[in-house]
């Protein structure tokens, strides 16, 4: 992003001269009519009740970047948020989703800023990335604070190495320029802002939908990204809208390095790269900028060859030549060793297909497209990128489901009332996908938007079936609020859904209403337990079990067993919280007996229920000191969860796996197996820290704190009192 710093304008006629000072920043942000304040936040503004806005780090194109700090942990992030609200399927929304996908798929490397997670904020998607405490290369150049040749070459080598990693991951940045390079306090250079980047598979041919801004406006600031390029740093092939590969970044890299020898950008058309370099060479450099060494001049000259095939083979070759130039010019060895990039082992990067609802996102989109040939489909099918990781898959699914939901809402709103069940189910699938992706606020917004649409279109004319379906939306939304710690909103949604189901039950239509009502009662019971109202939690759980027995004909056998088991589990949790551990164990056994009757339950969603039940029983045993009997239950839970994660791709169960590791560590520590206990508790901390600070599940803050506290206890039992203090 652009830095926000300016310098004095050069005298008339000086703009085309090397080393001339030129204003490099111009905020060309365009907002929608009536939305002129979108994205303008003052310092101290609290977002999502969790992040405090600090200073504005940059502004340009159609987005702003802020430093934000998490309220509880104090951890800082760079938050990039668009200044317009996107309509699902709109071209700009697709661009922003593509940026998130591409950035998230990059491996961790110290010369690349890491993209952690995304959240829905004010109907827009915000990208939370690594905050680098430093200044952009553009700012450093403007302040003339890189006069030393060794510093210049060090930064150039680091940028080249960062591009090596990006290109190896199949990503072409397409917007390398000084304002997109951040230098931290230790001199580490990091490439940031992947807003124009694309996976290599997607840019072998021209991409028509990218040309959204028309031709380059020569009156606008050429150092600001416009459309598919930044004019001052674009390659010749970018200018001519040709197919691109990694060599387009070589061109922009050469111009970026050149600015460290010439001062702020004094040219407007980066496609004239060779001419720009020759113009600089024709005059003497102006102090304090160093003279361009012959070896470096050769590297840049070849990077700027008009024929891509004549440039360097790859950026690794460029980095090696610059290292040689550094050692020849500076007279000492280059001390920064190459660092091997790494992927997040906890996150997992193997492509998987995760069932979320009875239809896949692709099927939902195909069904939606067939509803009305007159409604254009703007996402999915041939336009989607390849699946590179679990997070990429979820983002692709979100885009498909948003498009399917948009079409369903249009057709349903035009009088196709029979489509309401499909509309609800595609919305539920979209909500679940947002939740699994760590974007609970986005899932809540899906529910709110759907409810508003239903109230507007149907008003008080809801059928019994529609009431039951809306009750399910209320239930899912309530569970999201409960996970986010917004218990008042959770109870409101629970009670609204319960009333809808009870209205249907009074009419005698209990087939669907009974199932929905039982689910709502169990969810409300769980929320009551979270706020410490154990009596209400127990009463509601027992009422749900009684409902299953009263309306048993409305349930299939497996659904009834799952619901009754959940009711027993919640009742046992209440007993455990009240200190009645042995009574709780008896109820847990009844719950497990119900699940045992479900065929193949360890390979289905019931498997997660069984794993949680095993962990709850094990916890009760640990509390009464029965560590040996707790261990087989914990191992069974770990086996189920690890199999679901690795075999079936159900990575949303990592939080339960962390709990299992924590319980086993506690039991092992009590049995004096301190070393193994410490290994397991560290695994639990790593998973929960990744979920919390790197995967966007901010609601995990409390659980992470509990795990760290348990780590301190284990260290204390191990007599490592200094470590225990840190653990606490």
XYZ file of C-alpha atoms in Angstrom:
728
model
C 0.000 0.000 0.000
C 1.078 3.557 -0.476
C 2.741 5.154 2.475
C 1.053 8.504 2.905
C 4.325 10.482 2.873
C 5.092 13.225 0.354
C 7.978 15.458 -0.533
C 8.245 18.852 -2.125
C 7.377 18.943 -5.787
C 10.285 19.404 -8.228
C 10.724 22.579 -10.157
C 9.065 22.865 -13.544
C 10.814 20.757 -16.135
C 12.577 18.550 -13.585
C 10.099 15.671 -13.505
C 11.887 13.675 -16.185
C 15.335 13.948 -14.643
C 16.992 11.267 -12.521
C 17.111 12.040 -8.797
C 14.404 14.706 -9.098
C 12.093 14.793 -6.059
C 8.523 13.983 -6.936
C 5.293 13.549 -5.011
C 4.694 9.803 -4.912
C 1.429 9.440 -3.045
C -2.092 10.213 -4.079
C -5.223 8.701 -2.573
C -7.364 7.727 -5.565
C -9.831 5.695 -3.517
C -13.278 5.590 -5.065
C -16.307 4.924 -2.901
C -19.863 4.153 -3.832
C -22.397 7.022 -3.788
C -23.545 7.567 -0.236
C -20.667 5.545 1.191
C -17.998 8.235 1.309
C -16.988 7.316 4.876
C -16.595 3.563 4.439
C -13.314 2.432 5.870
C -12.511 5.733 7.604
C -11.922 4.810 11.226
C -10.464 6.984 13.943
C -7.810 5.706 16.327
C -9.520 3.983 19.242
C -12.459 2.632 17.220
C -13.326 -0.919 18.327
C -14.135 -3.416 15.574
C -16.038 -6.669 16.188
C -15.745 -5.929 19.941
C -12.210 -7.351 19.746
C -9.854 -5.107 17.748
C -8.831 -1.533 18.544
C -7.915 0.597 15.549
C -4.527 2.298 15.715
C -2.990 4.423 13.023
C -3.693 4.398 9.296
C -0.760 2.604 7.663
C -1.614 3.246 4.032
C -4.313 4.191 1.576
C -4.553 3.632 -2.140
C -6.552 2.034 -4.910
C -9.817 1.003 -3.260
C -8.596 -0.113 0.175
C -7.047 1.173 3.375
C -4.653 -0.522 5.760
C -4.790 0.048 9.526
C -2.801 -1.191 12.431
C -5.218 -2.918 14.818
C -4.578 -4.472 18.218
C -6.463 -7.336 19.822
C -8.117 -6.162 23.031
C -7.187 -9.191 25.150
C -3.766 -10.247 23.894
C -2.331 -6.967 22.641
C -1.186 -8.656 19.416
C -1.049 -6.294 16.451
C -2.216 -6.981 12.901
C -2.299 -5.039 9.653
C -5.956 -4.867 8.614
C -6.680 -4.246 4.935
C -10.284 -3.315 4.256
C -11.929 -2.153 1.023
C -13.611 1.228 1.012
C -16.690 -0.067 -0.788
C -19.289 -2.668 0.110
C -19.171 -5.451 -2.457
C -22.246 -6.955 -4.063
C -21.927 -10.777 -4.254
C -20.656 -11.707 -7.692
C -19.306 -8.230 -8.436
C -15.952 -8.059 -10.178
C -14.262 -6.155 -7.342
C -15.443 -8.738 -4.837
C -13.897 -11.478 -6.955
C -10.633 -9.561 -7.047
C -10.589 -9.202 -3.273
C -11.394 -12.883 -2.739
C -8.619 -13.792 -5.126
C -6.173 -11.650 -3.165
C -7.075 -13.467 0.048
C -6.770 -16.878 -1.595
C -3.422 -16.136 -3.203
C -1.916 -14.490 -0.130
C -3.070 -17.165 2.309
C -1.569 -19.920 0.187
C 1.939 -18.502 0.371
C 4.338 -20.352 2.673
C 5.745 -18.589 5.716
C 8.982 -16.768 4.883
C 10.696 -13.826 6.554
C 10.779 -11.840 3.280
C 7.014 -12.148 2.786
C 4.372 -10.657 5.050
C 2.039 -13.410 6.242
C -1.707 -13.328 5.673
C -3.455 -14.834 8.703
C -7.229 -14.705 8.363
C -10.214 -12.667 7.203
C -13.282 -11.303 8.967
C -16.492 -9.646 7.808
C -16.613 -6.040 9.031
C -19.508 -3.721 8.162
C -20.564 -5.919 5.222
C -17.025 -6.045 3.862
C -14.219 -8.564 4.085
C -11.136 -7.405 5.996
C -7.773 -9.143 5.605
C -5.750 -9.531 8.806
C -2.050 -9.919 8.041
C 1.291 -9.694 9.798
C 2.014 -6.243 11.195
C 5.574 -5.133 10.475
C 6.892 -2.407 12.756
C 8.846 -0.389 10.239
C 8.552 1.827 7.187
C 7.996 1.177 3.516
C 10.930 1.321 1.146
C 9.179 4.272 -0.459
C 9.285 6.150 2.850
C 12.924 5.243 3.386
C 13.822 6.546 -0.060
C 11.865 9.774 0.426
C 13.701 10.384 3.700
C 17.003 9.665 1.880
C 17.851 7.219 4.661
C 19.435 4.466 2.521
C 22.666 6.124 1.396
C 24.898 3.116 2.055
C 25.531 0.750 -0.872
C 25.602 -2.309 1.417
C 22.086 -1.489 2.699
C 20.783 -0.976 -0.820
C 22.143 -4.306 -2.042
C 20.975 -6.091 1.122
C 17.411 -4.922 0.538
C 17.575 -5.856 -3.150
C 18.763 -9.385 -2.311
C 15.976 -9.853 0.246
C 13.294 -8.695 -2.213
C 14.675 -11.117 -4.797
C 14.606 -13.984 -2.289
C 11.026 -13.183 -1.306
C 10.041 -13.342 -4.975
C 11.835 -16.682 -5.303
C 9.506 -18.109 -2.635
C 6.372 -16.549 -4.151
C 7.222 -17.781 -7.641
C 8.019 -21.275 -6.343
C 4.513 -21.304 -4.841
C 3.119 -20.425 -8.279
C 2.259 -16.816 -7.390
C 3.109 -13.794 -9.535
C 2.956 -10.563 -7.511
C 2.427 -8.146 -10.449
C 2.807 -5.022 -8.314
C 6.365 -4.908 -6.978
C 7.211 -1.301 -6.084
C 8.842 0.550 -3.158
C 5.564 1.173 -1.325
C 4.922 -2.589 -1.265
C 8.224 -3.362 0.468
C 8.307 -2.930 4.255
C 11.636 -2.614 6.108
C 11.514 -3.491 9.808
C 13.733 -2.181 12.586
C 16.273 -4.973 12.006
C 16.603 -4.243 8.297
C 14.506 -7.200 7.128
C 12.680 -6.475 3.873
C 9.204 -7.952 3.470
C 7.046 -7.985 0.355
C 3.437 -7.078 1.080
C 0.135 -6.265 -0.658
C -0.786 -9.120 -2.961
C -3.816 -7.247 -4.299
C -2.882 -7.756 -7.948
C -1.133 -11.098 -7.579
C -2.441 -14.203 -9.248
C -1.680 -17.880 -9.278
C 0.423 -18.759 -12.304
C -2.219 -21.180 -13.607
C -4.670 -18.293 -13.859
C -2.531 -15.933 -15.947
C -1.165 -18.104 -18.722
C -3.778 -16.404 -20.876
C -5.248 -12.944 -20.708
C -7.838 -12.551 -17.960
C -10.599 -10.313 -19.392
C -12.440 -9.646 -16.166
C -9.333 -8.001 -14.709
C -9.569 -5.026 -17.060
C -12.115 -3.264 -14.895
C -10.717 0.230 -14.878
C -10.282 0.704 -18.594
C -7.123 2.214 -19.944
C -4.568 3.895 -17.709
C -5.510 7.456 -16.897
C -2.383 9.495 -17.495
C -3.680 12.251 -15.242
C -3.800 9.992 -12.187
C -0.769 9.324 -10.035
C 1.299 6.661 -11.863
C 2.633 5.292 -8.561
C -0.851 4.139 -7.504
C -2.205 0.733 -8.529
C -4.902 1.070 -11.168
C -6.739 -1.841 -12.728
C -4.124 -4.494 -13.370
C -0.904 -2.531 -12.797
C 0.917 0.401 -11.253
C 1.904 2.530 -14.290
C 5.311 3.628 -12.958
C 6.399 0.029 -12.287
C 4.503 -2.004 -14.884
C 6.348 -4.296 -17.272
C 6.140 -3.959 -21.024
C 3.887 -7.013 -21.239
C 1.586 -5.614 -18.536
C 1.298 -2.357 -20.474
C 0.374 -4.280 -23.614
C -2.069 -6.576 -21.744
C -0.191 -9.722 -22.778
C -0.009 -13.088 -21.021
C 2.241 -12.883 -17.960
C 4.653 -15.141 -16.131
C 7.160 -14.678 -13.285
C 9.403 -12.522 -15.471
C 6.996 -9.592 -15.228
C 8.075 -9.298 -11.563
C 11.734 -9.111 -12.672
C 10.945 -5.929 -14.589
C 9.171 -4.253 -11.671
C 11.892 -5.484 -9.311
C 14.569 -3.777 -11.439
C 12.708 -0.451 -11.354
C 12.230 -0.806 -7.582
C 15.946 -1.381 -7.050
C 16.721 1.544 -9.350
C 14.787 3.936 -7.088
C 17.297 3.209 -4.299
C 19.994 4.693 -6.559
C 17.953 7.546 -8.051
C 15.616 8.741 -5.313
C 11.800 8.895 -5.506
C 10.169 7.852 -8.759
C 10.712 10.499 -11.448
C 9.221 8.557 -14.359
C 5.598 7.796 -15.187
C 5.689 4.920 -17.655
C 7.431 1.871 -16.240
C 7.107 0.077 -19.577
C 9.992 2.286 -20.795
C 12.304 0.506 -18.336
C 15.376 0.321 -20.549
C 15.065 3.996 -21.440
C 14.667 4.940 -17.773
C 17.824 3.041 -16.852
C 19.763 4.592 -19.736
C 18.563 8.089 -18.801
C 19.841 7.565 -15.262
C 23.182 6.292 -16.539
C 23.562 9.373 -18.743
C 23.825 11.723 -15.751
C 25.824 11.633 -12.536
C 23.932 10.338 -9.473
C 22.953 12.951 -6.939
C 24.219 12.469 -3.373
C 23.407 10.933 -0.982
C 22.373 8.113 -3.302
C 25.221 5.712 -4.157
C 26.566 5.109 -7.624
C 25.157 2.103 -9.469
C 27.915 -0.577 -9.656
C 28.591 -2.158 -13.039
C 27.621 -5.656 -11.825
C 24.283 -4.412 -10.525
C 23.740 -2.361 -13.687
C 24.101 -5.569 -15.721
C 21.566 -7.383 -13.516
C 19.009 -4.588 -13.917
C 19.703 -4.183 -17.636
C 18.896 -7.836 -18.243
C 15.789 -7.709 -16.010
C 14.531 -4.897 -18.257
C 14.971 -6.723 -21.554
C 11.844 -6.102 -23.702
C 11.792 -9.789 -24.627
C 10.878 -11.827 -21.514
C 12.763 -14.879 -22.774
C 15.994 -12.848 -22.724
C 15.691 -11.996 -19.037
C 17.067 -14.096 -16.204
C 15.781 -17.640 -15.873
C 14.336 -16.982 -12.430
C 14.698 -14.717 -9.403
C 17.037 -17.199 -7.711
C 19.555 -16.430 -10.433
C 19.035 -12.707 -9.845
C 19.513 -13.125 -6.077
C 22.748 -15.090 -6.581
C 24.178 -12.468 -8.942
C 23.333 -9.708 -6.461
C 25.020 -11.622 -3.636
C 28.161 -11.821 -5.786
C 27.885 -8.110 -6.550
C 27.475 -7.357 -2.837
C 30.617 -9.260 -1.896
C 32.613 -7.663 -4.729
C 31.457 -4.107 -3.991
C 31.338 -4.200 -0.186
C 34.368 -6.431 0.282
C 32.776 -8.742 2.867
C 30.705 -11.911 2.747
C 26.931 -11.535 2.618
C 25.769 -12.831 6.000
C 22.038 -13.396 5.494
C 21.653 -17.081 4.695
C 18.672 -18.231 2.604
C 15.769 -19.404 4.775
C 13.670 -22.405 3.769
C 10.002 -21.445 3.471
C 7.562 -23.450 5.570
C 3.884 -24.218 5.551
C 1.788 -24.240 8.688
C 1.731 -27.906 9.710
C -1.323 -27.412 11.915
C -3.360 -25.815 9.139
C -2.658 -28.489 6.543
C -2.346 -27.817 2.834
C -3.648 -30.950 1.104
C -6.773 -30.346 -0.998
C -9.823 -31.890 0.641
C -13.553 -31.959 0.137
C -15.462 -31.369 3.343
C -19.192 -32.159 3.510
C -21.145 -29.131 4.711
C -24.816 -29.738 4.098
C -26.319 -32.365 1.858
C -25.126 -30.691 -1.355
C -21.657 -29.480 -2.304
C -21.126 -25.787 -3.177
C -20.597 -26.767 -6.820
C -23.956 -28.576 -6.888
C -25.728 -25.652 -5.240
C -24.326 -23.289 -7.854
C -25.315 -25.607 -10.705
C -28.861 -25.856 -9.345
C -29.059 -22.098 -8.947
C -27.786 -21.479 -12.484
C -30.525 -23.714 -13.871
C -33.316 -21.755 -12.171
C -33.364 -18.801 -14.565
C -31.199 -18.600 -17.711
C -31.720 -14.839 -17.701
C -29.666 -14.366 -14.508
C -25.935 -14.352 -15.334
C -23.658 -16.509 -13.166
C -20.543 -14.517 -12.276
C -18.634 -17.057 -10.173
C -17.745 -20.697 -10.287
C -17.326 -23.372 -12.910
C -14.513 -22.393 -15.277
C -13.651 -19.115 -13.504
C -12.477 -20.614 -10.222
C -8.776 -21.015 -9.364
C -7.178 -24.363 -8.544
C -7.587 -25.603 -4.984
C -4.221 -25.210 -3.260
C -5.052 -25.515 0.430
C -7.805 -26.062 2.950
C -8.279 -22.302 3.324
C -8.336 -21.795 -0.445
C -11.045 -24.414 -0.696
C -13.185 -22.681 1.912
C -12.848 -19.314 0.160
C -13.772 -20.835 -3.197
C -16.786 -22.464 -1.550
C -17.839 -19.163 0.009
C -17.719 -17.436 -3.361
C -19.744 -20.204 -5.009
C -22.320 -20.318 -2.233
C -22.727 -16.535 -2.143
C -23.449 -16.594 -5.859
C -25.895 -19.487 -5.479
C -27.653 -17.726 -2.598
C -27.885 -14.483 -4.611
C -29.613 -16.273 -7.489
C -31.953 -18.212 -5.202
C -32.991 -15.007 -3.425
C -33.726 -13.278 -6.720
C -35.850 -16.123 -8.068
C -37.603 -16.792 -4.740
C -38.330 -13.076 -4.309
C -40.075 -13.120 -7.691
C -42.696 -15.549 -6.401
C -41.092 -19.012 -6.566
C -42.079 -19.793 -2.941
C -41.401 -23.521 -3.384
C -37.677 -22.692 -3.463
C -37.647 -21.477 0.136
C -36.260 -24.730 1.556
C -33.406 -24.683 -0.947
C -32.732 -21.022 -0.133
C -32.503 -21.828 3.576
C -30.261 -24.837 3.019
C -27.825 -23.016 0.759
C -27.726 -20.219 3.351
C -27.059 -22.705 6.155
C -24.235 -24.223 4.123
C -22.798 -20.748 3.524
C -23.023 -19.942 7.242
C -21.248 -23.175 8.155
C -18.500 -22.520 5.600
C -17.876 -19.055 7.052
C -17.789 -20.545 10.542
C -15.306 -23.263 9.642
C -13.160 -20.635 7.891
C -12.988 -18.692 11.177
C -15.329 -15.923 10.028
C -18.167 -16.129 12.552
C -19.168 -12.451 11.932
C -19.619 -13.315 8.251
C -21.892 -16.218 9.125
C -23.998 -13.939 11.336
C -24.292 -11.409 8.496
C -25.552 -14.154 6.168
C -28.330 -14.952 8.643
C -29.219 -11.283 9.224
C -29.418 -10.558 5.514
C -31.602 -13.593 4.871
C -33.943 -12.735 7.736
C -34.327 -9.168 6.456
C -35.152 -10.492 3.001
C -37.764 -12.904 4.364
C -39.415 -10.202 6.476
C -39.550 -7.865 3.482
C -40.881 -10.383 0.975
C -43.142 -12.617 3.063
C -44.044 -10.384 6.029
C -46.546 -12.395 8.149
C -47.412 -14.969 5.466
C -44.987 -17.685 6.527
C -46.058 -21.303 6.192
C -45.384 -23.855 8.936
C -42.522 -25.294 6.903
C -40.971 -21.866 6.445
C -41.232 -21.201 10.181
C -39.327 -24.409 10.924
C -36.611 -23.515 8.444
C -36.219 -20.012 9.880
C -35.989 -21.568 13.332
C -32.945 -23.515 12.106
C -31.340 -20.255 10.966
C -32.048 -18.822 14.427
C -30.424 -21.873 16.014
C -27.245 -21.619 13.920
C -27.020 -17.891 14.529
C -27.511 -18.379 18.266
C -24.684 -20.925 18.386
C -22.429 -18.468 16.571
C -23.267 -15.720 19.063
C -22.591 -18.139 21.909
C -19.185 -19.060 20.467
C -18.370 -15.351 20.138
C -19.313 -14.715 23.774
C -22.345 -12.574 22.859
C -24.693 -14.498 25.115
C -27.532 -11.973 25.202
C -27.869 -12.107 21.422
C -27.593 -15.903 21.585
C -30.510 -16.210 24.024
C -32.598 -13.846 21.888
C -32.031 -15.962 18.776
C -32.663 -19.207 20.698
C -35.959 -17.936 22.103
C -37.099 -16.593 18.724
C -36.495 -19.979 17.113
C -38.169 -21.849 19.975
C -41.301 -19.691 19.600
C -41.454 -20.400 15.863
C -41.279 -24.164 16.461
C -43.830 -24.074 19.259
C -46.260 -22.219 16.988
C -46.021 -25.061 14.493
C -46.370 -27.745 17.178
C -49.672 -26.209 18.282
C -51.046 -26.741 14.765
C -50.282 -30.474 14.930
C -47.485 -30.283 12.298
C -44.821 -31.745 14.577
C -42.759 -33.764 12.116
C -40.169 -31.059 11.436
C -40.943 -28.727 14.312
C -40.108 -31.354 16.951
C -36.639 -31.979 15.511
C -35.873 -28.264 15.190
C -37.228 -27.563 18.659
C -35.122 -30.302 20.264
C -32.003 -28.879 18.629
C -32.869 -25.364 19.791
C -33.504 -26.508 23.359
C -30.161 -28.325 23.495
C -28.333 -25.301 22.082
C -30.001 -23.005 24.588
C -29.106 -25.427 27.357
C -25.442 -25.323 26.307
C -25.476 -21.519 26.300
C -27.013 -21.463 29.776
C -24.182 -23.694 30.970
C -21.616 -21.276 29.506
C -22.995 -18.397 31.565
C -23.119 -20.518 34.730
C -26.901 -20.998 34.904
C -26.580 -24.738 35.493
C -30.110 -25.282 36.768
C -31.622 -23.777 33.597
C -29.170 -25.756 31.474
C -30.138 -29.047 33.141
C -33.873 -28.323 32.921
C -33.674 -27.449 29.223
C -31.582 -30.543 28.432
C -34.069 -32.822 30.210
C -36.948 -31.107 28.398
C -35.237 -31.789 25.053
C -34.848 -35.488 25.900
C -38.514 -35.651 26.962
C -39.527 -34.002 23.677
C -37.667 -36.674 21.717
C -39.631 -39.355 23.566
C -42.985 -37.572 23.263
C -42.697 -37.023 19.514
C -40.608 -40.119 18.772
C -42.386 -40.720 15.446
C -41.001 -37.427 14.152
C -37.383 -38.601 14.475
C -35.368 -41.156 12.623
C -33.607 -43.554 14.969
C -30.138 -42.041 14.433
C -31.392 -38.452 14.880
C -33.225 -39.389 18.064
C -30.166 -41.176 19.478
C -27.923 -38.222 18.670
C -30.295 -35.730 20.278
C -30.895 -37.808 23.401
C -27.167 -38.429 23.744
C -26.518 -34.679 23.486
C -29.139 -34.045 26.156
C -27.507 -36.535 28.523
C -24.081 -35.053 27.768
C -25.218 -31.534 28.677
C -26.940 -32.787 31.841
C -23.737 -34.592 32.844
C -21.697 -31.440 32.162
C -23.963 -29.563 34.558
C -23.467 -32.213 37.235
C -19.710 -32.067 36.700
C -19.716 -28.262 37.015
C -21.605 -28.661 40.289
C -18.897 -31.028 41.586
C -21.074 -34.163 41.392
C -18.459 -36.102 39.427
C -19.671 -39.661 40.002
C -23.265 -38.761 39.151
C -21.953 -37.081 36.002
C -20.051 -40.241 35.039
C -23.244 -42.294 35.251
C -25.069 -39.903 32.920
C -22.102 -39.800 30.519
C -22.324 -43.601 30.270
C -26.010 -43.331 29.308
C -25.073 -40.800 26.635
C -22.382 -43.069 25.215
C -24.774 -46.017 25.188
C -27.114 -44.020 22.929
C -24.317 -43.200 20.479
C -23.135 -46.809 20.445
C -26.294 -47.756 18.579
C -25.444 -45.606 15.560
C -23.747 -47.622 12.825
C -20.302 -46.375 11.800
C -20.601 -43.378 14.095
C -16.844 -42.850 14.346
C -16.691 -42.113 10.603
C -19.569 -39.604 10.601
C -20.528 -36.401 12.371
C -21.533 -38.528 15.329
C -17.851 -39.330 15.671
C -17.155 -35.805 16.861
C -19.939 -36.135 19.435
C -18.449 -39.407 20.637
C -14.977 -37.868 20.904
C -16.314 -34.937 22.942
C -18.264 -37.327 25.150
C -15.114 -39.358 25.789
C -13.232 -36.200 26.710
C -15.987 -35.063 29.073
C -15.974 -38.455 30.817
C -12.184 -38.379 31.008
C -12.292 -34.901 32.534
C -14.632 -36.110 35.269
C -12.305 -39.050 35.974
C -9.296 -36.724 36.152
C -11.128 -34.554 38.673
C -11.674 -37.565 40.961
C -8.081 -38.730 40.457
C -8.877 -41.772 38.283
C -6.079 -41.102 35.777
C -5.537 -44.669 34.572
C -9.178 -45.120 33.530
C -9.220 -41.673 31.905
C -6.309 -42.495 29.590
C -8.108 -45.023 27.278
C -11.002 -42.593 26.821
C -8.639 -39.784 25.856
C -6.735 -42.034 23.445
C -10.015 -43.085 21.833
C -11.002 -39.439 21.367
C -7.577 -38.592 19.900
C -7.829 -41.515 17.478
C -11.293 -40.418 16.278
C -10.322 -36.775 15.888
C -6.984 -37.387 14.185
C -8.662 -39.760 11.726
C -11.398 -37.253 10.940
C -8.851 -34.487 10.391
C -6.314 -36.454 8.342
C -8.553 -38.873 6.481
C -11.682 -36.827 5.971
C -10.234 -33.305 6.027
C -12.385 -32.197 8.971
C -9.844 -29.652 10.164
C -12.552 -27.778 12.086
C -12.082 -30.473 14.761
C -8.590 -29.233 15.627
C -9.921 -27.364 18.653
C -11.313 -30.623 20.094
C -7.994 -32.313 19.318
C -6.168 -29.620 21.281
C -8.488 -30.285 24.233
C -7.715 -34.005 23.993
C -3.971 -33.333 24.054
C -4.476 -31.057 27.053
C -6.444 -33.677 29.007
C -3.868 -36.361 28.248
C -1.053 -34.026 29.306
C -2.850 -33.375 32.601
C -3.289 -37.087 33.276
C 0.316 -37.931 32.345
C 1.638 -35.137 34.541
C -0.365 -36.467 37.477
C 1.226 -39.874 36.802
C 4.679 -38.210 36.890
C 5.277 -38.590 33.124
C 6.258 -34.923 32.935
C 8.324 -34.921 29.734
C 5.617 -36.516 27.594
C 3.010 -34.324 29.284
C 4.988 -31.229 28.325
C 5.238 -32.399 24.692
C 1.468 -32.865 24.491
C 0.593 -29.582 26.193
C 2.934 -27.781 23.777
C 1.066 -29.392 20.874
C -2.200 -28.177 22.373
C -0.801 -24.652 22.790
C 0.468 -24.650 19.180
C -2.928 -25.679 17.787
C -4.904 -23.198 19.858
C -2.458 -20.369 19.215
C -2.711 -21.026 15.466
C -6.513 -21.133 15.624
C -6.585 -17.945 17.673
C -3.944 -15.665 16.205
C -3.359 -17.115 12.735
C -6.651 -18.710 11.642
C -9.026 -16.042 12.860
C -10.874 -17.962 15.579
C -10.618 -15.097 18.053
C -13.191 -16.796 20.287
C -10.413 -19.271 21.161
C -8.678 -16.683 23.381
C -10.161 -18.102 26.602
C -9.324 -21.711 25.673
C -5.754 -20.689 24.804
C -5.434 -19.042 28.203
C -6.664 -22.198 29.944
C -4.136 -24.321 28.040
C -1.286 -21.968 28.938
C -2.384 -22.128 32.562
C -2.285 -25.931 32.466
C 1.182 -25.770 30.931
C 2.290 -23.702 33.913
C 0.902 -26.320 36.285
C 2.727 -29.126 34.480
C 6.000 -27.195 34.673
C 5.399 -26.568 38.377
C 4.896 -30.314 38.983
C 8.127 -30.851 37.073
C 9.764 -28.405 39.505
C 10.570 -25.971 36.708
C 9.308 -23.012 38.705
C 10.853 -20.329 36.479
C 9.206 -21.876 33.419
C 5.955 -22.260 35.324
C 5.826 -18.523 35.999
C 6.179 -17.861 32.278
C 3.540 -20.508 31.567
C 1.092 -18.897 33.943
